[in-house]
Every structure is written in C-alpha cells, then in structure tokens.
XYZ file of N, CA and C in Angstrom:
729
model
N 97.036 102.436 100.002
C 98.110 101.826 99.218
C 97.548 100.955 98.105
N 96.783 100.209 98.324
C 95.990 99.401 97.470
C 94.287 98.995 97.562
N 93.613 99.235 96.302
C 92.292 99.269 96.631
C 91.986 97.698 95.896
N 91.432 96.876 95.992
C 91.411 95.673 95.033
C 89.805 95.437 94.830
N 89.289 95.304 93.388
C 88.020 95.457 93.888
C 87.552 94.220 92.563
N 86.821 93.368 92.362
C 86.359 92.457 92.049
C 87.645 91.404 91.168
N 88.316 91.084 92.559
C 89.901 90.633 91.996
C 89.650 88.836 91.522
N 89.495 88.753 90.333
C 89.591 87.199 90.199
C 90.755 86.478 89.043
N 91.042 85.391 89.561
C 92.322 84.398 88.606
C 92.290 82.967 88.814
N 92.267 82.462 87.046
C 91.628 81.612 86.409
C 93.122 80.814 86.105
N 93.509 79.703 86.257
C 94.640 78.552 86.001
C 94.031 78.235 85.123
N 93.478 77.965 83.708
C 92.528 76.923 83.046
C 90.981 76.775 82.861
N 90.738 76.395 83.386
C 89.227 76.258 83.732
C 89.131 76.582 85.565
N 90.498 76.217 86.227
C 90.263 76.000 87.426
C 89.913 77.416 88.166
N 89.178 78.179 88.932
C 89.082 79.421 89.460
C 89.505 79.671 90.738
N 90.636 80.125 91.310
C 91.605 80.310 92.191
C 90.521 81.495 92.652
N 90.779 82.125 92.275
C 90.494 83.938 92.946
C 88.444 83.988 92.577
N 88.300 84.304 93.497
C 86.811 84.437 92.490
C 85.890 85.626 93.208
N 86.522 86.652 93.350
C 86.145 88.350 93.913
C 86.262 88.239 94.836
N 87.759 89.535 94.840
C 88.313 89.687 95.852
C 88.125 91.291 96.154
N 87.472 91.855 97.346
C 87.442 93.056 97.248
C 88.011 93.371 99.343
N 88.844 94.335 98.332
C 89.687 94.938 99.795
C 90.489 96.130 99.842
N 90.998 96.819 100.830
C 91.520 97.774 100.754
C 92.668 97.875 101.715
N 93.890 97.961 101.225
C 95.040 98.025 102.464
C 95.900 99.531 102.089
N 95.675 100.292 103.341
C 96.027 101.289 103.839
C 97.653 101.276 104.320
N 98.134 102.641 104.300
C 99.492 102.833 104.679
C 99.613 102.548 106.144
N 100.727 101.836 106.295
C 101.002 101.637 107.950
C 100.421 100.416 108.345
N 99.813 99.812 107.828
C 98.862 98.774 108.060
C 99.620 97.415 107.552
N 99.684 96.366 108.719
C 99.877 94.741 108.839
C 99.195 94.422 108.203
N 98.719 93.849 107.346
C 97.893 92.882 106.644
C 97.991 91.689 106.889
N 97.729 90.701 107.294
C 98.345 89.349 107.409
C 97.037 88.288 107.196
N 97.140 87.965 106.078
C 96.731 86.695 105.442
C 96.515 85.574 106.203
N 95.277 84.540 106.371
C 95.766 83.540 106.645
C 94.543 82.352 106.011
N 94.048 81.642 106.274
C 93.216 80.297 105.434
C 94.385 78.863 105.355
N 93.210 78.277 104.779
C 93.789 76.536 104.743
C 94.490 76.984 103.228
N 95.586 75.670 102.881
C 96.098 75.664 101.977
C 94.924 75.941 100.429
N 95.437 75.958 99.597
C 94.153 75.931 98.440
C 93.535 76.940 98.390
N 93.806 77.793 98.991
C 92.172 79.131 99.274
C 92.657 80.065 98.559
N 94.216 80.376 97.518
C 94.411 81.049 97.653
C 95.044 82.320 97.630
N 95.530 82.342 99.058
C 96.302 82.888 99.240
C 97.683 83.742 98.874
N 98.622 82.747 98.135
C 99.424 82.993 97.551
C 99.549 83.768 96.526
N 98.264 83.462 95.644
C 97.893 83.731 94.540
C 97.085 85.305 94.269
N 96.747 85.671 95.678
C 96.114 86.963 95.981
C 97.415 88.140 95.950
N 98.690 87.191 97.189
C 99.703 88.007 97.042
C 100.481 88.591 95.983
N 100.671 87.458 94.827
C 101.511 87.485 93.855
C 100.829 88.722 92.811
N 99.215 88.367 92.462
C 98.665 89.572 91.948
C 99.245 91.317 92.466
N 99.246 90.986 93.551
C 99.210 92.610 93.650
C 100.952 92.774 93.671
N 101.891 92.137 93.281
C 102.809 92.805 92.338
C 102.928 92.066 91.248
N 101.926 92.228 91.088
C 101.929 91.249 88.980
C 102.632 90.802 88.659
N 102.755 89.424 89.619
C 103.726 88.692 88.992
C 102.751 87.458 88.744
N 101.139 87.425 88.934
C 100.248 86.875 88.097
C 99.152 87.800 87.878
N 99.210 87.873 86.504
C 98.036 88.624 85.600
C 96.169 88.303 85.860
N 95.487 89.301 86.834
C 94.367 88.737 87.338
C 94.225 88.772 85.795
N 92.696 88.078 86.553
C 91.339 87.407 84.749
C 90.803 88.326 84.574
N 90.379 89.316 86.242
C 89.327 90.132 85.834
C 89.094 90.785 86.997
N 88.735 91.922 87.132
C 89.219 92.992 88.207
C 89.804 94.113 88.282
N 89.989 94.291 89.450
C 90.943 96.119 88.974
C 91.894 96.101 90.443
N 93.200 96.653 90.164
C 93.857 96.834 91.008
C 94.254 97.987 91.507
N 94.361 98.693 92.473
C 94.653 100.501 92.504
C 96.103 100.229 93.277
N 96.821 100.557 92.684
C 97.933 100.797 93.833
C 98.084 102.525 93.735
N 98.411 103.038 95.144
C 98.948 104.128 95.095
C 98.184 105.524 94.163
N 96.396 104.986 93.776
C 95.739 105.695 92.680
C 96.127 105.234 91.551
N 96.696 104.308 91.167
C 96.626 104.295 89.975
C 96.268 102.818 89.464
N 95.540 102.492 88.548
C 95.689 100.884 87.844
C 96.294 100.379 87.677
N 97.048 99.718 88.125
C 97.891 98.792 87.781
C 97.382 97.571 86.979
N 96.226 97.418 86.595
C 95.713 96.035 85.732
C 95.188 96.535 84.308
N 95.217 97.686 84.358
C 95.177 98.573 83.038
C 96.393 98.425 82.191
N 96.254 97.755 80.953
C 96.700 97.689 79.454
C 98.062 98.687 79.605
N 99.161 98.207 79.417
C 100.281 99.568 79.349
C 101.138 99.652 80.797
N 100.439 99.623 81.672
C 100.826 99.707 83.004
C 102.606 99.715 83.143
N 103.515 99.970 83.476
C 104.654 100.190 83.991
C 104.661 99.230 85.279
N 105.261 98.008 84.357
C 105.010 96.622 86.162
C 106.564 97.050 86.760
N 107.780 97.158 85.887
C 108.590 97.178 86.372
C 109.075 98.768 87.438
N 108.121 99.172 87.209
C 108.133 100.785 87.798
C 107.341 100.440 89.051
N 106.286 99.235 88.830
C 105.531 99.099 90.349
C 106.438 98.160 90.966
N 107.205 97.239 90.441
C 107.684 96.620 91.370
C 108.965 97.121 92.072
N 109.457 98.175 91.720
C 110.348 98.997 92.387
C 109.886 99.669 93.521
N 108.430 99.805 93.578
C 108.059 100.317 94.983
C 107.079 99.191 95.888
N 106.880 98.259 95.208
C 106.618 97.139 95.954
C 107.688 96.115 96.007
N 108.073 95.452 97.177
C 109.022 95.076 97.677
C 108.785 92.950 98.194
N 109.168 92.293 97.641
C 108.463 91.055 97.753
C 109.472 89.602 98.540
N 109.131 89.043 99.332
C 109.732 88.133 99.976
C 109.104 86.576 99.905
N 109.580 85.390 99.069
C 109.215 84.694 98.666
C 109.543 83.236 99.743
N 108.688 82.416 99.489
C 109.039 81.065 100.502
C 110.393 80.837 100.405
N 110.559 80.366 98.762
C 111.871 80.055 98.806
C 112.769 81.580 98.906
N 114.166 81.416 98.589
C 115.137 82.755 99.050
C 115.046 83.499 97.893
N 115.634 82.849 96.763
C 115.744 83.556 95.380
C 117.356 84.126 95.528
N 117.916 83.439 96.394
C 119.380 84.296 95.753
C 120.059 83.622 95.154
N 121.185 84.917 94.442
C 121.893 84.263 93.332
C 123.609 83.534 94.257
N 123.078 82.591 94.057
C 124.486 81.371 94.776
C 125.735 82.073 94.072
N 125.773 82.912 92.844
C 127.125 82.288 92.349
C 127.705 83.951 92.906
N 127.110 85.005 93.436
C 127.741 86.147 93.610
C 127.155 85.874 95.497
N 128.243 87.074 96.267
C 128.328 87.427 97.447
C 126.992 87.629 98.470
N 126.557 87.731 99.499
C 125.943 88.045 100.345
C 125.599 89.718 99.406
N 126.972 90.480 99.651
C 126.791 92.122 99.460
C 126.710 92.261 98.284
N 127.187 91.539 96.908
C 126.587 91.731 95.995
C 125.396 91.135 95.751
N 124.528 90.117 96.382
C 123.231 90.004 96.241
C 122.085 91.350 96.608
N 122.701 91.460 97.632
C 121.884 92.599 97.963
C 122.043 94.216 97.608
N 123.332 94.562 96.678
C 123.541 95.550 95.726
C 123.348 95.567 94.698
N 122.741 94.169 94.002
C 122.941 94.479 92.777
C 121.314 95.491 91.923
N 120.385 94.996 92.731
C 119.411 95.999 92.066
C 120.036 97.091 92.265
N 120.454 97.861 93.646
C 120.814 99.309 93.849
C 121.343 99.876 92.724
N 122.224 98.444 92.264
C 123.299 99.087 91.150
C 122.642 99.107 89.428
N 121.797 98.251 89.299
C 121.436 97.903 88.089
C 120.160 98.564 87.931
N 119.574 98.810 88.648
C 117.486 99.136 88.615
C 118.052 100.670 88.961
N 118.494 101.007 90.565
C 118.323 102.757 90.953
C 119.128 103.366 90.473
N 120.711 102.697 89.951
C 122.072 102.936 89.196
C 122.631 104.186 90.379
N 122.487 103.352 91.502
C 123.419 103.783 92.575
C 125.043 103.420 92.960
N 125.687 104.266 92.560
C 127.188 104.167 92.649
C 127.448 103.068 93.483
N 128.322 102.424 92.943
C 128.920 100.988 93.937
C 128.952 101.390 95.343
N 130.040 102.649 95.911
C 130.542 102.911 97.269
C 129.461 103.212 97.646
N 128.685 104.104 97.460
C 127.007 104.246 97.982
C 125.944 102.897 98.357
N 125.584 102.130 97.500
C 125.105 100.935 97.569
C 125.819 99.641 98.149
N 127.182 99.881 98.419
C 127.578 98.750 99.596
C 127.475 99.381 100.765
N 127.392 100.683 101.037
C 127.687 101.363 102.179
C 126.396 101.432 102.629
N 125.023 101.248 102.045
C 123.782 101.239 102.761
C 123.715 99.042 102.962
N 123.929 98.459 101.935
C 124.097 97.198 102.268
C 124.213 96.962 103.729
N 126.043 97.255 103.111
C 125.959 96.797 104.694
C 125.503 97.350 106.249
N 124.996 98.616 106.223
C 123.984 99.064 106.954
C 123.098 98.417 107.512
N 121.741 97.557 106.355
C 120.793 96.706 106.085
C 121.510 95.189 106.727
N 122.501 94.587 106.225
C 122.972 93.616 107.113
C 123.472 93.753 108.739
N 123.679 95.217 108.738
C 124.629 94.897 110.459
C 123.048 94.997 110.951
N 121.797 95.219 110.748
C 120.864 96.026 110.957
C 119.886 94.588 111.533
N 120.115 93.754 110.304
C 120.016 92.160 110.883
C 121.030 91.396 111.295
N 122.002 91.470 111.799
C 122.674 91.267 112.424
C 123.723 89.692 111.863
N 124.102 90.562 110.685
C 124.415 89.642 109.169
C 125.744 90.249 108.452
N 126.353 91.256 109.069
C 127.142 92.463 108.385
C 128.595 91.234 108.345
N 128.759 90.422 109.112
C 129.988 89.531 109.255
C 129.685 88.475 107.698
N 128.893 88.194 107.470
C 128.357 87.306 105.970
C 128.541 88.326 105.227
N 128.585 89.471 104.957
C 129.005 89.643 103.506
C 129.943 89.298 102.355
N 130.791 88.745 102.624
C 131.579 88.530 101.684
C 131.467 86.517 101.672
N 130.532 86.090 102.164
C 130.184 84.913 102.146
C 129.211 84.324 100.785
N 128.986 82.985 100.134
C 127.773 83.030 99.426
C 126.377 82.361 100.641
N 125.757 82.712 99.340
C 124.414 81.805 100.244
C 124.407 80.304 100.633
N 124.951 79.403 99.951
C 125.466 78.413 100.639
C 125.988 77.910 101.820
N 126.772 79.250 102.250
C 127.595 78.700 103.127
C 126.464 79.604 104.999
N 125.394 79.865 103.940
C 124.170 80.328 105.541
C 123.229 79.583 105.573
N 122.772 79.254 107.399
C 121.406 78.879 107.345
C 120.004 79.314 106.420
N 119.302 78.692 106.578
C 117.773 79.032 105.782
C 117.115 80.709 106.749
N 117.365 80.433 107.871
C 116.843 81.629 108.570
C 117.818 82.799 107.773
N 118.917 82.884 107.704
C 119.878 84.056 107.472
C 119.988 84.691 106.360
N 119.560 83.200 105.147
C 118.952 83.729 103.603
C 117.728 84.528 103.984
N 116.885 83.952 104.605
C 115.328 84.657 104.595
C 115.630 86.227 104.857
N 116.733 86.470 105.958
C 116.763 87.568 106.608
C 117.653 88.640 105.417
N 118.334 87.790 104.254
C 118.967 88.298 103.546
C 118.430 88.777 102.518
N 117.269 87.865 102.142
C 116.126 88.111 101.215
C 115.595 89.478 101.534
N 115.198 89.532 102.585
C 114.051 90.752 103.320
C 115.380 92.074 103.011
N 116.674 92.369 103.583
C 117.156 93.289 103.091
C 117.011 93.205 101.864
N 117.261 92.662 100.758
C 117.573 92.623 99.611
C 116.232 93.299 99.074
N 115.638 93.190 99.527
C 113.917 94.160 99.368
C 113.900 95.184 100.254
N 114.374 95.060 101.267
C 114.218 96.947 101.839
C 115.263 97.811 100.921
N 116.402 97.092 100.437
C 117.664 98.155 99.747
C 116.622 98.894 99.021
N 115.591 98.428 98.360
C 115.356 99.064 97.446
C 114.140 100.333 97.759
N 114.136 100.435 99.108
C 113.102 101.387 99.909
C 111.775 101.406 98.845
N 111.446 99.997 99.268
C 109.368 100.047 98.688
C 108.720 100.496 99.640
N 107.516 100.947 98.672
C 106.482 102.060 99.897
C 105.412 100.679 100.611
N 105.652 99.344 99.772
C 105.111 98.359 100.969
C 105.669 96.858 100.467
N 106.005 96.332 101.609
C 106.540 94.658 101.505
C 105.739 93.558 101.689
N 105.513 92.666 100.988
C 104.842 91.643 100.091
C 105.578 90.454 101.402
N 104.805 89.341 101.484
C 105.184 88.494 101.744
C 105.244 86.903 101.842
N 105.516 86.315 101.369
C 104.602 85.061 100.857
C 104.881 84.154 101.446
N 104.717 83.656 102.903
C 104.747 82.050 103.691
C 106.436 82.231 103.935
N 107.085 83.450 104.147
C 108.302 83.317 104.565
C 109.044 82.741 105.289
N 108.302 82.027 105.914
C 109.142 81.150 106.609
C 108.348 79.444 106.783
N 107.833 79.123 105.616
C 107.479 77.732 105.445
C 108.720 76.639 104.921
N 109.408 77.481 104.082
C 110.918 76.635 103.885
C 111.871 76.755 104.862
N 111.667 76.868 106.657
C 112.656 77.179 107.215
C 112.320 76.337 108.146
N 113.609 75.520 108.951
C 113.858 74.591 110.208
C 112.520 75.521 111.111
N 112.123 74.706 111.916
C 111.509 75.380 113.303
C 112.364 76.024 113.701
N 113.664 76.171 114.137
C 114.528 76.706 115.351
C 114.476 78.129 113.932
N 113.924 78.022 113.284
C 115.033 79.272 112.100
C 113.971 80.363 112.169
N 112.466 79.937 112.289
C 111.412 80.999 112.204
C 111.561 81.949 112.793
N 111.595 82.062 114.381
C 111.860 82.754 115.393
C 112.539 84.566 114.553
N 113.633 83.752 114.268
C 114.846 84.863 113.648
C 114.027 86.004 112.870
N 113.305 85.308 111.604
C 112.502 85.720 110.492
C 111.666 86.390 110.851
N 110.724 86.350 112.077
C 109.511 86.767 112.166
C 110.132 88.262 113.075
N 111.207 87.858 113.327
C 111.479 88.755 114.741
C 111.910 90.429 113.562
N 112.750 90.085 112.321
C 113.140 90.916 111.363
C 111.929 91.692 111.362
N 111.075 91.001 110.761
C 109.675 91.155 109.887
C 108.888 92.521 110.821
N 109.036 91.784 112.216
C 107.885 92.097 113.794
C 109.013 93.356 113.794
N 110.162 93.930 113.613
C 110.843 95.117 113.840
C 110.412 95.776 112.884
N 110.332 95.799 111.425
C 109.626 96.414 110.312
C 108.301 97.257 110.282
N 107.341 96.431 111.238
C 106.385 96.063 111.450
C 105.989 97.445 112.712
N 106.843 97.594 113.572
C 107.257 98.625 114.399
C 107.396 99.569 113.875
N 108.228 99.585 112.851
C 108.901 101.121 112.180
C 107.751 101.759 111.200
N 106.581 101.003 111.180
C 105.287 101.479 110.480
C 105.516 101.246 108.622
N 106.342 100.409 108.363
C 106.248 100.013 106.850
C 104.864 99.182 106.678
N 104.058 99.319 105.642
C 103.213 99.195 105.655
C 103.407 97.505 104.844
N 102.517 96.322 105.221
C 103.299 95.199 105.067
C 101.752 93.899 104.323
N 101.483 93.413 103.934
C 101.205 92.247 103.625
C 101.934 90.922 103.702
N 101.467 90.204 104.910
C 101.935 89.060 105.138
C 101.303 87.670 104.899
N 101.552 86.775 103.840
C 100.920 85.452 104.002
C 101.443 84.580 104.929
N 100.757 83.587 105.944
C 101.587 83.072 106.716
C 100.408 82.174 107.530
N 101.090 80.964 108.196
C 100.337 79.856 108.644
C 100.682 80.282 110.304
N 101.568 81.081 110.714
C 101.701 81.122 111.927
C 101.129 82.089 112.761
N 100.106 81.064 113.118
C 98.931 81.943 113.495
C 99.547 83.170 115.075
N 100.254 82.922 115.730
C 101.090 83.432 116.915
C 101.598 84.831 116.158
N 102.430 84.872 115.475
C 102.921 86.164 115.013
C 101.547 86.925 114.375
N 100.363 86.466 113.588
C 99.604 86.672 112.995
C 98.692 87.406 113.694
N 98.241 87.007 115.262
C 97.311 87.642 116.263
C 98.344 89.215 116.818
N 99.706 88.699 116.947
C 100.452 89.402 117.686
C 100.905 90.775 116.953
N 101.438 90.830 115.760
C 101.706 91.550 114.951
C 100.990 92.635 113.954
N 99.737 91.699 113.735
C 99.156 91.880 112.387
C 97.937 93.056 113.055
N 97.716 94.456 112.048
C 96.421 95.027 112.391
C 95.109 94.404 112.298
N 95.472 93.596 110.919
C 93.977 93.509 110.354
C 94.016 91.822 109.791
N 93.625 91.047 109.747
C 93.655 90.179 109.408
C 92.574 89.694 108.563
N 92.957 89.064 107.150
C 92.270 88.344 106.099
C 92.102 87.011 106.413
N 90.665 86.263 106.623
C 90.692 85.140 106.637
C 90.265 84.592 105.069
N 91.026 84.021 103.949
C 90.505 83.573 102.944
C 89.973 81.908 102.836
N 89.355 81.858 102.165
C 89.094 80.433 102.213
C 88.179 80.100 100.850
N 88.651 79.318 99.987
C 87.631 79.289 98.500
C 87.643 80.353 97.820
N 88.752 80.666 97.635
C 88.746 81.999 97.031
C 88.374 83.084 97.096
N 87.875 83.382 98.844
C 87.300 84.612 98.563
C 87.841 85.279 99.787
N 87.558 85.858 100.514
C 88.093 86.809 101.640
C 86.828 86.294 102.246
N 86.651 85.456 103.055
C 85.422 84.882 104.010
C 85.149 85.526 105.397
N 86.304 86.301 106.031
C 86.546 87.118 106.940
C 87.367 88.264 107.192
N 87.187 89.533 107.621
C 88.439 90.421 107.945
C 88.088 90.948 108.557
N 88.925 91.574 109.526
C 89.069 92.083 110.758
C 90.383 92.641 111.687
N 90.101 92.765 112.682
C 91.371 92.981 113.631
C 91.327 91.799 114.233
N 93.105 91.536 114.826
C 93.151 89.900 115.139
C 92.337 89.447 116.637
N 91.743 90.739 117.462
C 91.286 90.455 118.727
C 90.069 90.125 117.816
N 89.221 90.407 117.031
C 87.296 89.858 116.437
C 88.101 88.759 115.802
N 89.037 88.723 114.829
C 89.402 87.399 114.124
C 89.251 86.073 114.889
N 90.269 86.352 116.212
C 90.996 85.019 116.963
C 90.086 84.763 117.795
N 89.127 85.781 118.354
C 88.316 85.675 119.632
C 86.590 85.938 119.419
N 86.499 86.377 118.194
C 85.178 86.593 117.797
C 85.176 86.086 116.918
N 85.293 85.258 116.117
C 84.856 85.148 114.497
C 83.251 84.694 114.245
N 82.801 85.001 113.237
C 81.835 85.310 112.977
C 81.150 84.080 112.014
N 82.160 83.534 110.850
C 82.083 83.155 109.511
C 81.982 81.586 110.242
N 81.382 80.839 110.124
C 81.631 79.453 110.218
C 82.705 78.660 110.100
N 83.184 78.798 108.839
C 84.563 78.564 108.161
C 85.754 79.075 109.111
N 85.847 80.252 109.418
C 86.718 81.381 110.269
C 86.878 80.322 111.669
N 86.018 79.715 112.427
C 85.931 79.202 113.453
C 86.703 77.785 112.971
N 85.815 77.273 111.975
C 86.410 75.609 112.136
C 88.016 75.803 111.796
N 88.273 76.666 110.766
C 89.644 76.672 110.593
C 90.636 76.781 112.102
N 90.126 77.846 112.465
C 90.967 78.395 113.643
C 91.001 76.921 115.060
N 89.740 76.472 114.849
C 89.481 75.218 116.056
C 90.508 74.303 115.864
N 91.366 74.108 114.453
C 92.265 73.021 113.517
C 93.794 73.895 114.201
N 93.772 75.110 114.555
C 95.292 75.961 114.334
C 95.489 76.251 115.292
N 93.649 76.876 116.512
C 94.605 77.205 118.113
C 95.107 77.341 118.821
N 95.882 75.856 118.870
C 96.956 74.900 119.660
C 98.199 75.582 119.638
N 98.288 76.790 118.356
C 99.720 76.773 117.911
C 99.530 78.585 118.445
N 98.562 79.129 119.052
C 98.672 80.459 119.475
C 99.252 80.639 120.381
C-alpha cells in the first residue's frame, strides 16, 4: 500500500521527520507509537499530504505521490483519515455529515448515499442520531461518526491520528472497539495512538518512533516483550502500567 523511503519534514529550521523508511502492506495494523515530539503525527499526516515532505519519496499503491503534479485529491479519496479532533460540520445533520462527500466528491444520488449512511451508522450503532447535529452527541459518538464519515467513502486504507486523545476516559472504550471491528474485517489501517493496550492487542506491526526516526518495528509480541532499542525499553518502562 505504501512504500516510504527517505521520508523527511522541516517546520523552519526545526527537523521533525529526519528519514523515514518503511513499508505498509495491505491488511496490515500499523500502529504507531513514541513519546510526544517524535513525530508521529507528522509521519501520519504526510502520507495523505496533508503535509508536504522536504524530501523523500512516497509510493502509494505504485505510484508517487510526492512527485510534482500528483492528483492529492484523487489520493485522498482512497485514503481515508480520522483526526483527534472530529471535524464535523455543526451546522448540517449527523446523515448529512456523513453524505455529503458521497454526494459532492463520488456524485452519488441522494437516495443511494443516505441509504448506505445509514447502513454505516446502524453498523455503529448510531442509526437513531441521524437526524441529530453534532452538538447534541458525546465525544465518543462524533469519533464513531467521524470514522463512518471515512469508510462512506470506501478507502483502500484508514489513517488515524490519536483518535481518541480528545475523548472522556469512559468514551475510548467505544472508539477503539469501532476501529478493533475494522481491524477484523482486514481494512488495512495506520493507527497513531498512546494506548498502548489496544496497540499490543490489535496492531500487526508496530512503529516505535522517537526523534524523528522509526527507532523500532516489529510485531507487538518483540515490541512489548522483546525490545531491542534502548529508547524502545525506557519508553515502554514509562507506559507498562497502562497494558
């Protein structure tokens, strides 16, 4: 799905990314994890260009995507992205939040595109909120509304960025549980995330970043129980508690 091979990004003078080389395969958990600063975020957001690396090459799907010309809005139709915060639009519906790309980007007939909607909501168990705004739902139920609002659009892989760092404790549970069913159905997934529990449990392969670089990767049994990297250990000795 994606090959990333001397991936670096520059704020200023400051150097965030500083070669990143990796490869994530179809079907495959990815799940991110490192101390704040390392990062992270910033690895995710690249690979649907919604920040322009400095220098590097990106392959999605065979093709460049960091090449001059590129068609971003054509990649981000098959990459699919879930952000800390929700991103929905307050002033329209639950079901028109989550129709309106169908209707505007794939130009899928209204009765068609509410009729998979609400599919995607009874599916999270949300089909009673449609005609509600986002206001009037918990933080867990946006998140879960967010995540349809990115499957409507059937991407060949879902992005994920600390999805559930803006959410109550009692609200995670919900989020991860969506995510961990996805996750089942073999969509192939990149997850950033501090919770190290879903991260061992879920995830194939796990990225440990730290200073910008990918300092460890693996499967989460060598990650959590073998690590290798110095860094990989002290971090994890700080997060344990929470496996």
């Amino acid at each position: 799905m994606f090959e990333i091979k001397g991936l670096k990004k520059n704020f200023g003078d400051l150097e965030v990314l500083k070669g990143i080389h990796t490869t994530i395969r179809k079907g495959e958990v990815v799940v991110v994890i490192g101390p704040s600063g390392s990062g992270k975020s910033t690895f995710i957001r690249c690979l649907n260009l919604l920040e322009t690396p400095t220098e590097g090459q990106i392959f999605f799907e065979g093709s460049c995507i960091t090449d001059k010309g590129y068609a971003v809005h054509k990649h981000r139709e098959k990459v699919g992205m879930v952000f800390q915060q929700f991103n929905l639009f307050n002033n329209l519906t639950i079901l028109e939040n989550v129709t309106i790309s169908l209707k505007k980007v794939k130009k899928v007939p209204a009765p068609a595109a509410e009729e998979k909607a609400r599919a995607l909501l009874r599916r999270v168990g949300l089909e009673d909120k449609a005609d509600a705004y986002p206001a009037q739902l918990s933080g867990g139920q946006k998140q879960r509304i967010a995540i349809v609002r990115a499957m409507a659009m059937e991407p060949d892989v879902m992005l994920f960025d600390e999805p559930t760092s803006a959410l109550d404790p009692e609200m995670v549970g919900e989020v991860l549980s969506v995510i961990q069913d996805l996750a089942k159905e073999g969509v192939t997934m990149v997850v950033v995330t501090h919770e190290m529990g879903f991260a061992k449990k879920v995830g194939t392969r796990i990225l440990f970043m730290d200073g910008g670089v990918i300092a460890e990767e693996g499967t989460p049994q060598q990650i959590f129980e073998d690590p290798q990297n110095e860094r990989t250990k002290d971090f994890l000795s700080k997060v344990i508690h929470v496996i």
